[in-house]
Amino acid sequence: MFMSFTVRLAVASLAVLLAACSSNPPPSPPKVVSRPVVSAPSQFSSPVADDVLLRAIGLVGTPYRWGGNTPDSGFDCSGLIGYVYRDAAGITLPRSTREMITLRGPNIDRSQLQTGDLVFFATSGGSNVSHAGIYVGEGRFVHAPATGGTVKLDSLDKPYWQKAWLNAKRVIQPSNLARSN
């Protein structure tokens, strides 16, 4: 009986050792490869655009008010845009969306949008501008949409905004980057 226990112990030990040898080693942790961030040639990094982005996002939740153009009174869409550009970038824009869409400056294709670009919509159908917002990146824009609502962050990919899309304008140009303080 003593022999049998020792033999069983040896066989069990051998089986454990062989099983350990035949198993796969634990996977190595994934290697982290650092790659430089490369942006499209037409894109530029702008402290002014960053200021516009931060100011616009900071106003999300402010009540909508037709004709409003301050955080205290509330905003309509063009009042929001005018306030953000004046406050964050020192740029005075026209008061109405009809005047904003005719600003001198390049029209921008949706695929070339950059932070700070103005986006325009025909929410009543047709081709007459009736709404605008500020593009903040990643397919999103900040706008003051409607009575009873608040300033909000929205996606250009929503079917409503895709259907109403008219145009975009670039207000912040690379030449605006060399500002004197």
Coordinates of C-alpha atoms in Angstrom, one line a residue:
M1 CA 0.0 0.0 0.0
F2 CA 2.9 2.3 0.8
M3 CA 4.3 1.7 -2.7
S4 CA 1.1 2.4 -4.3
F5 CA 0.7 5.8 -2.6
T6 CA 4.2 6.8 -3.6
V7 CA 3.7 5.7 -7.2
R8 CA 0.4 7.6 -7.3
L9 CA 2.0 10.7 -5.9
A10 CA 4.8 10.5 -8.5
V11 CA 2.4 10.0 -11.3
A12 CA 0.3 12.9 -10.2
S13 CA 3.3 15.1 -9.8
L14 CA 4.5 14.1 -13.3
A15 CA 1.1 14.8 -14.8
V16 CA 1.0 18.3 -13.2
L17 CA 4.5 19.0 -14.5
L18 CA 3.7 17.8 -18.0
A19 CA 0.4 19.8 -18.0
A20 CA 2.2 22.9 -17.0
C21 CA 4.8 22.5 -19.8
S22 CA 2.1 21.9 -22.4
S23 CA 0.0 25.0 -21.6
N24 CA 0.4 28.3 -23.4
P25 CA 2.3 31.0 -21.5
P26 CA 0.2 33.9 -20.4
P27 CA -0.2 36.6 -23.0
S28 CA 2.3 39.4 -22.9
P29 CA 0.9 42.8 -22.2
P30 CA 0.2 44.8 -25.4
K31 CA 3.0 47.0 -26.5
V32 CA 2.1 50.7 -26.6
V33 CA 3.4 52.3 -29.7
S34 CA 3.6 56.0 -29.6
R35 CA 2.7 57.6 -32.9
P36 CA 2.8 61.3 -33.7
V37 CA -0.5 63.0 -34.1
V38 CA -0.8 64.1 -37.7
S39 CA -3.5 66.5 -38.8
A40 CA -4.8 67.3 -42.2
P41 CA -2.7 69.9 -44.0
S42 CA -5.6 72.4 -44.0
Q43 CA -6.0 72.2 -40.3
F44 CA -4.3 74.5 -37.8
S45 CA -4.2 74.7 -34.1
S46 CA -5.5 78.0 -32.9
P47 CA -5.6 79.4 -29.4
V48 CA -8.4 81.7 -30.6
A49 CA -10.5 78.7 -31.8
D50 CA -9.8 77.0 -28.5
D51 CA -11.1 80.0 -26.6
V52 CA -14.2 80.0 -28.8
L53 CA -14.7 76.3 -28.1
L54 CA -14.4 76.7 -24.4
R55 CA -16.6 79.7 -24.2
A56 CA -19.3 78.1 -26.3
I57 CA -19.3 74.8 -24.4
G58 CA -19.4 76.8 -21.1
L59 CA -22.7 78.4 -22.2
V60 CA -24.5 75.0 -22.7
G61 CA -27.6 75.1 -20.5
T62 CA -28.2 78.9 -20.8
P63 CA -31.9 79.5 -21.5
Y64 CA -33.0 80.3 -25.1
R65 CA -34.6 83.7 -25.6
W66 CA -35.5 85.2 -28.9
G67 CA -33.4 88.3 -29.4
G68 CA -31.2 87.4 -26.4
N69 CA -27.5 88.0 -26.6
T70 CA -26.0 87.7 -23.1
P71 CA -25.8 84.8 -20.6
D72 CA -28.0 86.9 -18.2
S73 CA -30.8 87.5 -20.7
G74 CA -30.5 84.2 -22.6
F75 CA -29.6 83.6 -26.3
D76 CA -31.1 83.1 -29.7
C77 CA -28.7 81.4 -32.2
S78 CA -27.1 84.5 -33.6
G79 CA -26.9 86.2 -30.2
L80 CA -25.0 83.2 -28.9
I81 CA -22.5 83.3 -31.8
G82 CA -22.0 87.1 -31.5
Y83 CA -21.5 86.9 -27.8
V84 CA -19.0 84.0 -28.0
Y85 CA -16.9 85.6 -30.7
R86 CA -16.9 89.0 -29.0
D87 CA -16.1 87.6 -25.6
A88 CA -13.6 84.8 -26.5
A89 CA -12.0 86.2 -29.7
G90 CA -12.6 89.9 -29.7
I91 CA -14.3 89.5 -33.1
T92 CA -17.5 91.5 -33.8
L93 CA -20.0 89.6 -36.0
P94 CA -23.2 90.8 -37.6
R95 CA -26.3 90.3 -35.5
S96 CA -28.4 88.1 -37.8
T97 CA -27.8 84.7 -39.4
R98 CA -28.7 86.3 -42.8
E99 CA -25.8 88.7 -42.4
M100 CA -23.4 86.1 -40.9
I101 CA -23.8 83.7 -43.8
T102 CA -22.8 86.5 -46.2
L103 CA -19.6 87.3 -44.3
R104 CA -16.5 87.6 -46.4
G105 CA -14.5 84.5 -45.8
P106 CA -14.2 81.0 -47.2
N107 CA -17.2 78.7 -47.4
I108 CA -16.2 75.4 -45.8
D109 CA -17.2 71.9 -46.8
R110 CA -18.5 69.7 -44.0
S111 CA -15.5 67.4 -44.3
Q112 CA -13.2 70.3 -43.7
L113 CA -14.8 71.8 -40.6
Q114 CA -12.6 73.1 -37.9
T115 CA -13.3 74.3 -34.3
G116 CA -14.8 77.7 -34.4
D117 CA -16.4 77.5 -37.9
L118 CA -19.9 78.8 -38.2
V119 CA -22.5 76.3 -39.4
F120 CA -25.7 77.4 -41.1
F121 CA -29.1 75.6 -41.6
A122 CA -32.4 76.1 -43.4
T123 CA -34.7 74.7 -40.7
S124 CA -37.8 75.8 -42.6
G125 CA -36.8 74.0 -45.8
G126 CA -35.6 75.7 -48.9
S127 CA -32.3 77.6 -49.1
N128 CA -32.9 80.5 -46.8
V129 CA -30.8 80.5 -43.6
S130 CA -32.8 80.3 -40.5
H131 CA -30.4 78.9 -37.9
A132 CA -26.7 78.8 -37.0
G133 CA -24.2 77.4 -34.5
I134 CA -20.6 77.1 -33.7
Y135 CA -18.7 74.0 -34.7
V136 CA -16.7 72.6 -31.7
G137 CA -15.2 69.5 -33.3
E138 CA -15.9 65.8 -33.5
G139 CA -19.0 66.4 -35.6
R140 CA -20.7 68.6 -32.9
F141 CA -21.8 72.1 -32.7
V142 CA -23.2 74.4 -30.0
H143 CA -26.4 76.3 -30.7
A144 CA -29.4 78.0 -29.1
P145 CA -32.2 76.0 -30.8
A146 CA -35.7 77.0 -29.8
T147 CA -38.0 78.8 -27.4
G148 CA -38.4 76.9 -24.2
G149 CA -35.0 75.2 -24.7
T150 CA -31.5 75.9 -23.7
V151 CA -28.1 76.3 -25.5
K152 CA -27.0 72.8 -26.3
L153 CA -24.4 70.6 -27.9
D154 CA -25.7 68.7 -30.9
S155 CA -24.5 66.4 -33.6
L156 CA -24.3 67.3 -37.3
D157 CA -24.9 63.6 -38.0
K158 CA -28.5 63.8 -36.8
P159 CA -30.8 63.4 -39.8
Y160 CA -32.6 66.7 -38.9
W161 CA -29.4 68.7 -39.2
Q162 CA -28.1 66.8 -42.2
K163 CA -31.4 67.7 -44.1
A164 CA -31.3 71.3 -43.0
W165 CA -27.5 71.8 -43.7
L166 CA -26.8 74.9 -45.8
N167 CA -23.2 76.0 -45.4
A168 CA -20.3 76.7 -43.1
K169 CA -18.0 79.8 -42.9
R170 CA -14.5 80.1 -41.4
V171 CA -14.3 83.2 -39.3
I172 CA -11.0 82.4 -37.6
Q173 CA -8.2 82.5 -40.2
P174 CA -4.6 81.5 -39.6
S175 CA -3.7 85.2 -40.1
N176 CA -5.8 86.0 -37.0
L177 CA -3.3 84.0 -34.9
A178 CA -0.8 86.8 -34.7
R179 CA -2.8 89.2 -32.6
S180 CA -1.3 91.9 -30.5
N181 CA -2.2 92.0 -26.8

